[in-house]
XYZ file of C-alpha atoms in Angstrom:
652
model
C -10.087 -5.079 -2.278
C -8.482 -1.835 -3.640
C -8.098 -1.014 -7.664
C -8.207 1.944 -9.488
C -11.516 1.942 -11.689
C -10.722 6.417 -12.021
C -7.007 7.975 -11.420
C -7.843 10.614 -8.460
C -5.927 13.850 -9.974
C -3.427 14.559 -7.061
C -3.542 11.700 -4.724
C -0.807 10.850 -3.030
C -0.655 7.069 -0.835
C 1.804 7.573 2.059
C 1.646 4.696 4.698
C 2.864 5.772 7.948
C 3.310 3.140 11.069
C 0.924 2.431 13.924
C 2.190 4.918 17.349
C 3.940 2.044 19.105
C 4.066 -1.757 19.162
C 3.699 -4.393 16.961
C 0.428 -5.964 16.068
C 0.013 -9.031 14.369
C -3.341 -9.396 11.908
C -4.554 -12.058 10.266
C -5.905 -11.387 6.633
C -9.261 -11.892 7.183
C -9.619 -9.050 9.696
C -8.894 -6.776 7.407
C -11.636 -4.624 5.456
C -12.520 -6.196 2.153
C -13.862 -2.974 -0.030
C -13.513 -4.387 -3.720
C -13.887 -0.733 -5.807
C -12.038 2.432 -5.428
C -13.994 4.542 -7.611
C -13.254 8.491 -8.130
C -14.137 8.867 -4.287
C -11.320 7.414 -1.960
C -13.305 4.990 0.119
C -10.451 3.595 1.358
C -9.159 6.458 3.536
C -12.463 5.608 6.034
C -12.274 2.154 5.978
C -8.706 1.497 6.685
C -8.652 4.638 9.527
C -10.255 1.801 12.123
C -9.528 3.461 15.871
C -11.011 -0.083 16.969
C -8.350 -1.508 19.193
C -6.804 -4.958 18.139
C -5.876 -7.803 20.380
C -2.315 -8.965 19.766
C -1.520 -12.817 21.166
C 1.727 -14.548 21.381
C 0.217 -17.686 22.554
C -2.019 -19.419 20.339
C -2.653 -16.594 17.254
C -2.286 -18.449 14.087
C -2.753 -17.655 9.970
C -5.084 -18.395 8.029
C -2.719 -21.727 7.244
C -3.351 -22.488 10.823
C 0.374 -22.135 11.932
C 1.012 -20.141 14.801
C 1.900 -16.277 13.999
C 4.638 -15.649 17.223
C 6.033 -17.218 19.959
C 4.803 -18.153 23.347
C 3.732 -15.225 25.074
C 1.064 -13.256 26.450
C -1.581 -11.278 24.292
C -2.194 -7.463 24.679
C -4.576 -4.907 23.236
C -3.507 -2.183 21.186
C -4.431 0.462 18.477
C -4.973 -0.944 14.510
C -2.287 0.092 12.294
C -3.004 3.396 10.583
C -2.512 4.124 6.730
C -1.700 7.809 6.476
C -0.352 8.162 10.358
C 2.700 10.520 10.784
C 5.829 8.185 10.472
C 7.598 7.817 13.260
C 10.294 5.270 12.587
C 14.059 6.086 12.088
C 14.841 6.694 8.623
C 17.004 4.096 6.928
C 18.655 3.627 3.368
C 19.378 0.740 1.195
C 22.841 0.060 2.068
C 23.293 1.007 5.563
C 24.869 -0.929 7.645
C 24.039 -3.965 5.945
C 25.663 -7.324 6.036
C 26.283 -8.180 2.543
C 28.960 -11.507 3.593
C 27.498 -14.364 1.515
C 29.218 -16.842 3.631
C 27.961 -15.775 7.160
C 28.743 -18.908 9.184
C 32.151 -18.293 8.744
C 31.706 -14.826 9.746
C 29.511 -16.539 13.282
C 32.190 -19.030 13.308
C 34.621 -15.906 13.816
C 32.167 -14.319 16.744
C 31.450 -17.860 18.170
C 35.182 -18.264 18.911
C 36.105 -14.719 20.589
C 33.131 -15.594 22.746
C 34.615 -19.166 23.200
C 38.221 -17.616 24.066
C 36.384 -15.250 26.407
C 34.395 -18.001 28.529
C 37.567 -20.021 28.450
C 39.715 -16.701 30.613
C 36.912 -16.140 32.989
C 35.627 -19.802 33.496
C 39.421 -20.958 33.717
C 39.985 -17.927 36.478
C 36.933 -19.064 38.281
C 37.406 -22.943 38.373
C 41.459 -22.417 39.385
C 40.441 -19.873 42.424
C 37.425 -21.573 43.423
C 39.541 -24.993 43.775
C 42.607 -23.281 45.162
C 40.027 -21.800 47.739
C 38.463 -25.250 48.678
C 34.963 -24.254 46.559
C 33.785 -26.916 44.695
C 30.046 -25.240 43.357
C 31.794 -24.294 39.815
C 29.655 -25.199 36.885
C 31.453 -27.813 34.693
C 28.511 -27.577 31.862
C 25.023 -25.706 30.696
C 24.264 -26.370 26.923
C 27.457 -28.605 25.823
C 26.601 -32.038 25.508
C 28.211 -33.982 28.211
C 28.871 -37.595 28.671
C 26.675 -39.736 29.898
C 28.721 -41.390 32.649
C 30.666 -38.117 33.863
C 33.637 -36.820 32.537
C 37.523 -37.405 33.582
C 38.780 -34.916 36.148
C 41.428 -34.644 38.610
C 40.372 -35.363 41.893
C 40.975 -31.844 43.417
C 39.016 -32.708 46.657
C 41.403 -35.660 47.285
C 42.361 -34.869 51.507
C 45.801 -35.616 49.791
C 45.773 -33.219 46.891
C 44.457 -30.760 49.266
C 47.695 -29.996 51.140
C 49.163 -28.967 47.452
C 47.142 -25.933 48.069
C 47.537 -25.236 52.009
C 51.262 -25.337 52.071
C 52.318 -25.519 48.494
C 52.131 -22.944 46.112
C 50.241 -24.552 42.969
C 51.099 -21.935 39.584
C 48.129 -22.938 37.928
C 46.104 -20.671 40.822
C 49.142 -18.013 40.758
C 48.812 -17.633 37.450
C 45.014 -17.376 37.559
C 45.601 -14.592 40.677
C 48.089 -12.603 38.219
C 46.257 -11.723 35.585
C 46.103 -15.045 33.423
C 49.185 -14.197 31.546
C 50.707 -16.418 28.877
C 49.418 -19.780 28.486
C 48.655 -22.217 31.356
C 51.699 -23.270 33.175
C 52.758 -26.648 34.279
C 52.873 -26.966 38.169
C 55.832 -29.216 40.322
C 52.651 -30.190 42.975
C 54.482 -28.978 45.456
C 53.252 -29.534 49.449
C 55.778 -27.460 51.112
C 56.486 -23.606 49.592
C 58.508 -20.939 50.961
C 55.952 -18.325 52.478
C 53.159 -20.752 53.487
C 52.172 -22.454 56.596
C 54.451 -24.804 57.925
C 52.995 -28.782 57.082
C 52.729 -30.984 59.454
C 54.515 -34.357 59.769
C 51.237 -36.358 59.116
C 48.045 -36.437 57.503
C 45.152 -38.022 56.634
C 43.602 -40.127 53.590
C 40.210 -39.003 52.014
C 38.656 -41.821 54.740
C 40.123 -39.891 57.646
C 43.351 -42.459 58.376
C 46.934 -41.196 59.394
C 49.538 -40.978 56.523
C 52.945 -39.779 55.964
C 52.436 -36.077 54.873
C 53.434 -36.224 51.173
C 56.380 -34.837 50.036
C 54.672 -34.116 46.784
C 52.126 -34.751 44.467
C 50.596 -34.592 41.070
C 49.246 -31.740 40.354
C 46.303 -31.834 37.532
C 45.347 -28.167 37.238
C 47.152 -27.682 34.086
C 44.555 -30.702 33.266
C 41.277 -29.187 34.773
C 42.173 -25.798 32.690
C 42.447 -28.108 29.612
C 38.877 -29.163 30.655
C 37.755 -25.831 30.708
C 39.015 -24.797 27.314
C 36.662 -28.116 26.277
C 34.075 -27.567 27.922
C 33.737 -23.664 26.559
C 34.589 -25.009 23.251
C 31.271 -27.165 23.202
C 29.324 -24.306 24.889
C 30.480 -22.431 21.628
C 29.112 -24.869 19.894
C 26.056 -25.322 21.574
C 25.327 -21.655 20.896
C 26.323 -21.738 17.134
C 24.340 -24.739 16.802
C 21.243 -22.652 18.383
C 21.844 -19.174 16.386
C 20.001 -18.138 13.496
C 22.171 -18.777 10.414
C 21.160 -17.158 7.096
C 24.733 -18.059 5.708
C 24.842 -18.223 2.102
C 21.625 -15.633 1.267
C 23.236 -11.873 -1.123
C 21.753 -9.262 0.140
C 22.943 -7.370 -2.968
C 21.249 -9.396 -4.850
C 17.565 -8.678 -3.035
C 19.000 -5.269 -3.254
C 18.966 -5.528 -7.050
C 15.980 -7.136 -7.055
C 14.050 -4.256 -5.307
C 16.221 -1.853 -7.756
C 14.537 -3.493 -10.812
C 10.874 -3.838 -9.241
C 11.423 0.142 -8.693
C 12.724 0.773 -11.977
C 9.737 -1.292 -13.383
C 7.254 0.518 -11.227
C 8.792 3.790 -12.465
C 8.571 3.330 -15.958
C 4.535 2.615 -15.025
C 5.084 5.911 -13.126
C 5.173 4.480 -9.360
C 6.254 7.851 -7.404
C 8.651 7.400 -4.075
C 5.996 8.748 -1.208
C 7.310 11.577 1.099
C 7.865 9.197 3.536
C 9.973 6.782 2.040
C 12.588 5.263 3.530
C 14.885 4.295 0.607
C 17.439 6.409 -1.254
C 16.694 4.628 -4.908
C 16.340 7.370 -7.381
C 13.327 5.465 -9.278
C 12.733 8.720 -11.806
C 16.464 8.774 -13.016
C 16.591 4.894 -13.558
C 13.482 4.890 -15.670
C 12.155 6.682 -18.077
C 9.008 8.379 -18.632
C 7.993 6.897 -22.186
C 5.502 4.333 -21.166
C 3.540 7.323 -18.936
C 3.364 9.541 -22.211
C 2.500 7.191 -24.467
C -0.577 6.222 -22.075
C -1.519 10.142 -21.311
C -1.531 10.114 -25.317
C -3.837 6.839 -25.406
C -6.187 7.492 -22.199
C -5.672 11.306 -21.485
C -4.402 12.393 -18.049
C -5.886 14.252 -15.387
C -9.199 13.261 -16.137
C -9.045 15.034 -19.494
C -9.619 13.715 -22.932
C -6.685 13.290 -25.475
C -6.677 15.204 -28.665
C -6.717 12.394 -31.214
C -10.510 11.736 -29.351
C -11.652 15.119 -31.231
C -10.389 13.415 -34.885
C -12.144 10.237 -34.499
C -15.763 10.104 -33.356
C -18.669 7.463 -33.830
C -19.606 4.169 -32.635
C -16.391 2.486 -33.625
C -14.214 5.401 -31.470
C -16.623 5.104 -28.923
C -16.089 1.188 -28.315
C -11.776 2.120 -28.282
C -12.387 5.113 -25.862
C -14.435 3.475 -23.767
C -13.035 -0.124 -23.834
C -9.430 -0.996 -24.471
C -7.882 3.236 -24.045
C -10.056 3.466 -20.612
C -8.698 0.341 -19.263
C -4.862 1.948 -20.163
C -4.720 4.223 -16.991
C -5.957 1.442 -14.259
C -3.861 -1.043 -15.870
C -0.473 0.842 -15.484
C -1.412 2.506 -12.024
C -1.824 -1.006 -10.568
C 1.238 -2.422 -12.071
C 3.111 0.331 -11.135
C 1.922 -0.060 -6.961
C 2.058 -3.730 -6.846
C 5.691 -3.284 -8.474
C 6.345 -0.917 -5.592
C 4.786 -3.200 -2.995
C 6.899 -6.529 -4.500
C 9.749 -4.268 -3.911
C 8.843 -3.660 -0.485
C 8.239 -7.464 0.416
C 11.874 -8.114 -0.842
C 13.227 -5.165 1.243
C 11.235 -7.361 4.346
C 13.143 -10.382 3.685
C 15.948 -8.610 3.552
C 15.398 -6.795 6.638
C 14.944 -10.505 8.541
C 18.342 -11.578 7.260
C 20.080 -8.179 8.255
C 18.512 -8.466 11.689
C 18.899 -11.660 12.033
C 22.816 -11.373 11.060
C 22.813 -8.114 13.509
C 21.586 -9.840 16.325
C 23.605 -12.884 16.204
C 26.752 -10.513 16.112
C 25.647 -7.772 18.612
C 24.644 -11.274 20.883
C 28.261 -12.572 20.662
C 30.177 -9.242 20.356
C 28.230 -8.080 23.559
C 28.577 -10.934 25.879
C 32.062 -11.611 24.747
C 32.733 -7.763 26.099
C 30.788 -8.752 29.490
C 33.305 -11.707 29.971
C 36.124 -9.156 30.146
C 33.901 -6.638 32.387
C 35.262 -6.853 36.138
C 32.469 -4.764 36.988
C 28.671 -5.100 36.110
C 27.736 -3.089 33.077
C 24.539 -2.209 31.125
C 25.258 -2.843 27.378
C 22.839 -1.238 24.290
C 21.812 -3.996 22.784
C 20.289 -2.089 19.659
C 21.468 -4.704 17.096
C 19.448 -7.864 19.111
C 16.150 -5.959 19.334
C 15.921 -4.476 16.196
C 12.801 -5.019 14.216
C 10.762 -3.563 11.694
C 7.464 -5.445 12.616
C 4.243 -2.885 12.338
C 6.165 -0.223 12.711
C 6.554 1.043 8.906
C 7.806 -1.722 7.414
C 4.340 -4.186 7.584
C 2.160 -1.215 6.657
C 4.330 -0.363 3.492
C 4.205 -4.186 2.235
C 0.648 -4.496 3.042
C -1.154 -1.270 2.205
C -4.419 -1.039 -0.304
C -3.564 -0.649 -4.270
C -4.608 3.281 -4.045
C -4.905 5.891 -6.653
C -1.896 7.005 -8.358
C -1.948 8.834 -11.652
C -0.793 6.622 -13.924
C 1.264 9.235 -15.915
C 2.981 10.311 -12.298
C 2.215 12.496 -9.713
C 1.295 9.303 -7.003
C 3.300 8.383 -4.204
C 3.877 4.525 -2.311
C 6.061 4.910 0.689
C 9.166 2.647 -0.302
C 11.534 0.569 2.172
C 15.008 -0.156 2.285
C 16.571 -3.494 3.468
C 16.530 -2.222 7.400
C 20.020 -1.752 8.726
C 21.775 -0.936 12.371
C 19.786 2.605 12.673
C 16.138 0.585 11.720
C 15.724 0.144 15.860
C 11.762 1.330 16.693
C 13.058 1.225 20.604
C 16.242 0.017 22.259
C 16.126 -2.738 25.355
C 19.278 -2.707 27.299
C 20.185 -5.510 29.247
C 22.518 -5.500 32.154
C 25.119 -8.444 32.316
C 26.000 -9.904 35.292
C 29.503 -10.745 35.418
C 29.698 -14.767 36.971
C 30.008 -17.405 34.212
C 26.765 -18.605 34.962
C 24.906 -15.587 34.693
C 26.607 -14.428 30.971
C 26.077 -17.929 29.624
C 22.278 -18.006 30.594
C 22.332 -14.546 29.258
C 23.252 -15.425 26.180
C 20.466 -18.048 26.097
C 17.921 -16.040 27.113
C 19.104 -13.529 24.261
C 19.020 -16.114 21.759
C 15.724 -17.250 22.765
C 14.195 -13.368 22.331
C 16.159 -13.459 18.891
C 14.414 -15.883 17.301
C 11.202 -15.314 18.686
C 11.151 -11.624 17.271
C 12.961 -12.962 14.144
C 9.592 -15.513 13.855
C 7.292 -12.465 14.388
C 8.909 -11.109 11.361
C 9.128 -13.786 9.368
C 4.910 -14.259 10.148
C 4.159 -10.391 9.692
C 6.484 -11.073 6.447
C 3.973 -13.591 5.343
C 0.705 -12.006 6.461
C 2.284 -8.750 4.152
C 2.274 -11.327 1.093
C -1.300 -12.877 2.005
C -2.515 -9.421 1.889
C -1.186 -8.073 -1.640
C -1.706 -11.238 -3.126
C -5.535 -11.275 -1.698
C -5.984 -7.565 -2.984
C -4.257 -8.710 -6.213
C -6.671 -11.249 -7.108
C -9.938 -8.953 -5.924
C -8.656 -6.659 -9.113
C -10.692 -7.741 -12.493
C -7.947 -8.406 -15.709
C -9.259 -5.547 -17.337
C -7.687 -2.927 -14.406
C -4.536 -5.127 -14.042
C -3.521 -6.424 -17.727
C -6.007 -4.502 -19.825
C -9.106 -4.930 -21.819
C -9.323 -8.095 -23.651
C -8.883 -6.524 -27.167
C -8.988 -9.906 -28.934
C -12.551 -9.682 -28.566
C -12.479 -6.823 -31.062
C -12.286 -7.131 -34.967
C -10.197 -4.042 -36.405
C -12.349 -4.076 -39.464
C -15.543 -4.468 -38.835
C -18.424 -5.255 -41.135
C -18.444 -1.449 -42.987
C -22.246 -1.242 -43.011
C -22.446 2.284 -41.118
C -19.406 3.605 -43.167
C -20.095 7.267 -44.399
C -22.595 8.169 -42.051
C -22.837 9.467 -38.029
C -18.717 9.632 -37.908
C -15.553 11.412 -38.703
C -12.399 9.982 -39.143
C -8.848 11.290 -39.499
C -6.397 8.550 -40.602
C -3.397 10.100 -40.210
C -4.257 10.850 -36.396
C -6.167 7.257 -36.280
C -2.577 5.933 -37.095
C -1.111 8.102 -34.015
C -3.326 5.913 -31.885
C -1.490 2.670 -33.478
C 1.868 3.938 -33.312
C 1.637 4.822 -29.808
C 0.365 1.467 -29.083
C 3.018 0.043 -30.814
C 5.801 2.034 -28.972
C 3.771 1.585 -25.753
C 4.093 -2.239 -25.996
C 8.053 -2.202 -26.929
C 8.783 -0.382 -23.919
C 6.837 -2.962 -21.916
C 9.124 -5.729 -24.033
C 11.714 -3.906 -23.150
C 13.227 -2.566 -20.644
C 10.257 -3.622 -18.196
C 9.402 -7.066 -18.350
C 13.128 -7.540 -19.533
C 13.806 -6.450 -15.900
C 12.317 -8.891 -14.412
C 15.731 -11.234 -14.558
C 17.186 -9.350 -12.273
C 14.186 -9.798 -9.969
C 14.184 -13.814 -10.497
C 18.136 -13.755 -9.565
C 17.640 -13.123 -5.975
C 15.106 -16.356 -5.502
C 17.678 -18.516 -4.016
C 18.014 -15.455 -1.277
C 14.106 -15.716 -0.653
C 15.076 -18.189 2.068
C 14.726 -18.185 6.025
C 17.646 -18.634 8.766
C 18.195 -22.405 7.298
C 18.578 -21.688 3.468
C 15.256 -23.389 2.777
C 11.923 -21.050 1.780
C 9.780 -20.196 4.435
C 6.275 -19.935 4.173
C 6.175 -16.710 2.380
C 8.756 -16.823 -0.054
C 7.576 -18.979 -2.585
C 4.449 -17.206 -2.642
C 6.522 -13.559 -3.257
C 7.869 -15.970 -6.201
C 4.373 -17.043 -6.770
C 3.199 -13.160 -7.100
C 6.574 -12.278 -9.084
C 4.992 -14.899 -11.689
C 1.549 -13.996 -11.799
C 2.982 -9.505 -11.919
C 5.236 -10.914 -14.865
C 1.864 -12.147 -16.690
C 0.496 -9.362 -16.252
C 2.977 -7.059 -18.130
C 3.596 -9.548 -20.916
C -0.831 -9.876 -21.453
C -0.555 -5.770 -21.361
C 2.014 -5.512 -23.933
C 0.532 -8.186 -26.049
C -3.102 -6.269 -26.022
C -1.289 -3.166 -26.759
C 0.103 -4.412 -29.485
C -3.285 -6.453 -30.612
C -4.722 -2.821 -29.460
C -2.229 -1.256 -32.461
C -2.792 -3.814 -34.854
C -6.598 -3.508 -34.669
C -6.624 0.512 -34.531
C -4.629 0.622 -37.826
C -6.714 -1.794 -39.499
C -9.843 0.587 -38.714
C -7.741 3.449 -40.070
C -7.204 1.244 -43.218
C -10.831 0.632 -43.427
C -11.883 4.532 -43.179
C -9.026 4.932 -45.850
C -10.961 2.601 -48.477
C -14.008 4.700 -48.293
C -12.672 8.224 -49.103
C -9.414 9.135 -51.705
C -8.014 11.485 -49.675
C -7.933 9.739 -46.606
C -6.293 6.857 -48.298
C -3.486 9.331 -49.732
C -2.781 9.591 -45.236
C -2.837 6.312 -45.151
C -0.126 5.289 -47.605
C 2.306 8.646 -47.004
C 2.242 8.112 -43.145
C 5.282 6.632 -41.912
C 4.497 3.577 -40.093
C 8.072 2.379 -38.925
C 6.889 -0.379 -36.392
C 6.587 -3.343 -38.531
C 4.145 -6.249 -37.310
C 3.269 -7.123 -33.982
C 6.143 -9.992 -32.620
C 5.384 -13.674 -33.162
C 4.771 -14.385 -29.625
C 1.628 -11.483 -29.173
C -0.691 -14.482 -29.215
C 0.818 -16.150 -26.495
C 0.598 -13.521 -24.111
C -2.235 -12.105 -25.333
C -5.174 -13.769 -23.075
C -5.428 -12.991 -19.324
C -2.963 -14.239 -17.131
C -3.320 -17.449 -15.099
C -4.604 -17.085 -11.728
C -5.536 -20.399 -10.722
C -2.471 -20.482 -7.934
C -4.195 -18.226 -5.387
C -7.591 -18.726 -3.365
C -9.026 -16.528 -1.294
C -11.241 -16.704 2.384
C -14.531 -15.823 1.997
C -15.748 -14.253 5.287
C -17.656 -16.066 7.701
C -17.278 -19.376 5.072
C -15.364 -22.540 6.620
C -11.516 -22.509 5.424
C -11.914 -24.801 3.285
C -14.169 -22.832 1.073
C -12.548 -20.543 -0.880
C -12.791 -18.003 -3.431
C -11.007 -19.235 -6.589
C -12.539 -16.514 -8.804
C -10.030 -13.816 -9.629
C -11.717 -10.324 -9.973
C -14.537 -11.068 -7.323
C -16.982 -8.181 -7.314
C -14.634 -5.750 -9.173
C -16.755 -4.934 -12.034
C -13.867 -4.984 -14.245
C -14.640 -4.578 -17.792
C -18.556 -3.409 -18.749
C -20.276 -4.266 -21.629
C -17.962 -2.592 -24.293
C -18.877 -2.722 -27.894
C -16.560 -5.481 -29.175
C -15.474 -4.421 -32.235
C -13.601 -1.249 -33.640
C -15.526 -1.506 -36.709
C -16.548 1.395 -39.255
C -20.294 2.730 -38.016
């Protein structure tokens, strides 16, 4: 597990994507390092050149599901944090689908496909029986009935001579370019321009008739049939198709927005190597950083108010509650950034999903009206985002960023038409059979990639959430300050200290300020984040595996600020009743007390509630080389967390 225990002065966390592929890891093969102190361990131990076996066969989670489709497995290089990044850049925005009613939209692509296969399979079935071939294909995916369907008997020995020596329209019309809607047709047995009939013929059991004059002619009938049986071929395919129909991708959008603006207020830095346009410094606002480089110094350096209040009391704030400021906001500012980027990968599964349903349709429905066989770019079917960038960025270590600014995550857009790591092209074949089983062999490559990113998706989760609950309270939420008494028990006052109030009630006020801006606008912000839960959904509307547990996280991240802001407040509270306590033992110092202008009131009713760590009890963790059914259900694990602080700001 990664935390930050020391901000590294100028680190920067970029995470770049493996050279090629996509690879496919389950949690527990991942290095489990618990303590980042001031050296960064975890550049070694996440630099593994140890190839990786990828399977699309029988690779499940740790939930035991299977990870991909069927498929074979392969051996390639680990995923890289820090390698150059290779995949095209994309923005929030681009090219996405934002239609919150995408069936109709499918609906819409379904039927241009539909009117397509009816104009070629129409032209195929009217020629092929006009030319005595009877090896047309009636069906593939429609659901037929059970006992055969109703067709004119073009094969009739009768019927036959309608074609020899008559001229049927239906077939003239096919010939001519299919213009204007299907004719009616006189079944005629003798036309001008064909073969003189004879003056008998023969029934289908080979005895001598009068050669008709006429006959019925059902090809206007059989094209009806076609224009059926390409209606429930449509359907067939709609039925098959990914939908994600009703999910907003503004509102994920928003959602990331407000996770960014969150982590930038705890001063989360864009990497160099982001691939999001989101201006997180001008949406937030650097009051939160300042106040903590006032509390817990920055860069590694002491603040001034440390020189004005010394002792054993000082000592237990400096090195309790103030050194547990820094950690606390530099982890809530990366797993804001990484929430941010797990939205962005649902996202990125509806876009492609949406994509590749359209590019599918759009694409074969252009084949059907190909006369010639043509090699499409099929870009929108085969996009993906799977350990390319997009995995690495959701599931990278919590690395050191300076709390106060200065650290880099690399952020991720929703993934739109330009997110393609490679392009497939596929050449269509231009019979009716061949484009149809196209299209199902497309489909079938769809949703297997879309399930490879809907499992890389949830391994991304499994792996902040795992890191997340390696990380002690005291480095995600801050030192427990309730244990502390602001006043103390004023036996050691007068002696082996110095105290100035007025600076003492600096400490306070920037506590106090501290905590508002975490009432407001962070955790505030977090609405906006909850309003794109019903678009945490897979193709069906329904939450896959993941997305209650991004819900789950959003929960536990939304503790954490409110337990922060509660302690900083407590932390406020407690520091001005020391200052109050110094001020009773010396005149002057209680003159500071009274003329400073405290303007922040009392702490707000609901401080106690939040005030004591946040529940963690949702989340369990494997314990290597344990059985999975033992788990760790201890949040922190080895992260020494908090020491053995004095635990009370008393007078010395």
């Amino acid at each position: 597990m990664y935390l930050v225990s020391q901000p590294v002065a100028g680190s920067e966390f970029i995470i770049g994507p493996a050279p090629d592929s996509m690879h496919h890891r389950r949690p527990d093969a991942l290095p489990r390092n618990r303590l980042l102190t001031s050296e960064p361990r975890w550049a070694g131990s996440f630099n593994d050149p140890s190839p990786v076996t990828q399977c699309r066969e029988s690779d499940t989670d740790r939930e035991g599901a299977p990870t991909v489709r069927s498929g074979a497995c392969r051996t390639g290089p680990r995923m890289v944090i820090g390698a150059p990044h290779s995949t095209p850049r994309t923005h929030m925005g681009d090219d996405i689908i934002y239609d919150t009613s995408f069936y109709d939209t499918l609906e819409g692509a379904v039927g241009d496909f539909r009117k397509a296969l009816t104009k070629r399979w129409q032209e195929r079935v009217a020629l092929d029986i006009g030319s005595f071939k009877y090896d047309f294909p009636t069906g593939f995916h429609r659901h037929r009935a059970p006992y055969g369907e109703n067709s004119w008997d073009y094969w009739s020995e009768v019927n036959k001579t309608h074609f020899i020596y008559g001229e049927c329209e239906v077939v003239a019309w096919a010939e001519g370019g299919q213009e204007g809607d299907v004719p009616e047709c006189a079944g005629e047995t003798n036309s001008p321009g064909k073969p003189l009939p004879p003056m008998t013929w023969h029934d289908d059991y080979g005895n001598d008739i009068a050669y008709p004059d006429g006959i019925y002619c059902g090809m206007p009938s059989m094209m009806r049939n076609v224009e059926y049986w390409a209606h429930g071929e449509g359907s067939a395919i709609l039925n098959e198709l990914p939908k994600f129909d009703a999910h907003d991708q503004r509102k994920i959008e928003a959602a990331q927005e407000a996770l960014l603006t969150i982590g930038g207020h705890l001063g989360l830095v864009s990497g160099g190597q982001s691939d999001m346009e989101f201006d997180i410094q001008a949406a937030s606002n650097a009051d939160l950083t300042e106040d903590a480089a006032f509390l817990a110094g920055k860069d590694g350096m002491d603040p001034v108010w440390y020189q004005h209040w010394t002792g054993l009391a000082a000592d237990a704030a400096k090195d309790g509650f103030f050194t547990s400021v820094n950690p606390t906001l530099a982890n809530q500012a990366g797993i804001a950034g990484r929430i941010s980027n797990l939205y962005a990968a649902r996202g990125t599964i509806i876009q492609q999903g949406r994509a590749g349903d359209l590019d599918l349709l759009n694409k074969a429905t252009k084949a059907l009206d190909e006369t010639q066989t043509i090699t499409h770019d099929l870009d929108g079917v085969w996009q993906t985002f799977s350990g390319v960038g997009t995995a690495l960025a959701i599931t990278g270590p919590i690395a050191p960023w300076l709390a106060a600014g200065g650290a880099g995550l690399s952020l991720i857009g929703i993934a739109g038409s330009n997110f393609a790591p490679e392009t497939k092209t596929v050449e269509y074949a231009h019979t009716v059979e061949e484009v149809v089983e196209k299209v199902w062999d497309l489909i079938e490559d769809h949703k297997g990639d879309l399930l490879g990113l809907e499992n890389d998706y949830n391994l991304g989760v499994h792996e902040l959430r795992d890191t997340v609950f390696g990380i002690d309270s005291f480095n995600l939420e801050m030192y427990d300050i309730t244990e502390n008494s602001g006043d103390g028990n004023g036996t050691r006052l007068g002696t082996g200290y110095s105290a100035d109030v007025d600076e003492i009630l600096k400490v306070a006020d920037r506590c106090f300020e501290a905590a508002s801006t975490y009432e407001d606008p962070v955790i505030d912000k977090l609405g906006e984040v909850r309003a794109a839960d019903g678009s945490l959904a897979d193709e069906s509307g329904e939450e896959g595996r993941a997305d209650p547990k991004v819900k789950g996280l959003v929960d536990e991240f939304h503790g954490f600020l409110k337990t922060a802001c509660a302690r900083l407040y407590t932390a406020g509270e407690q520091v001005r009743g020391a200052a109050e306590a110094y001020a009773e033992t010396d005149e002057e110092q209680m003159a500071l007390f009274e003329s400073f202008n405290w303007d922040e009131g009392e702490a707000p009713g609901h401080t106690q509630n939040w005030v004591q760590d946040t529940d963690r009890s949702g989340w369990e963790v494997p314990i290597p080389g344990a059985p999975s059914y033992v788990t760790d259900t201890s949040p922190g694990g080895d992260d020494p967390g908090d020491q053995d602080y004095a635990t009370e700001l008393e007078g010395e």
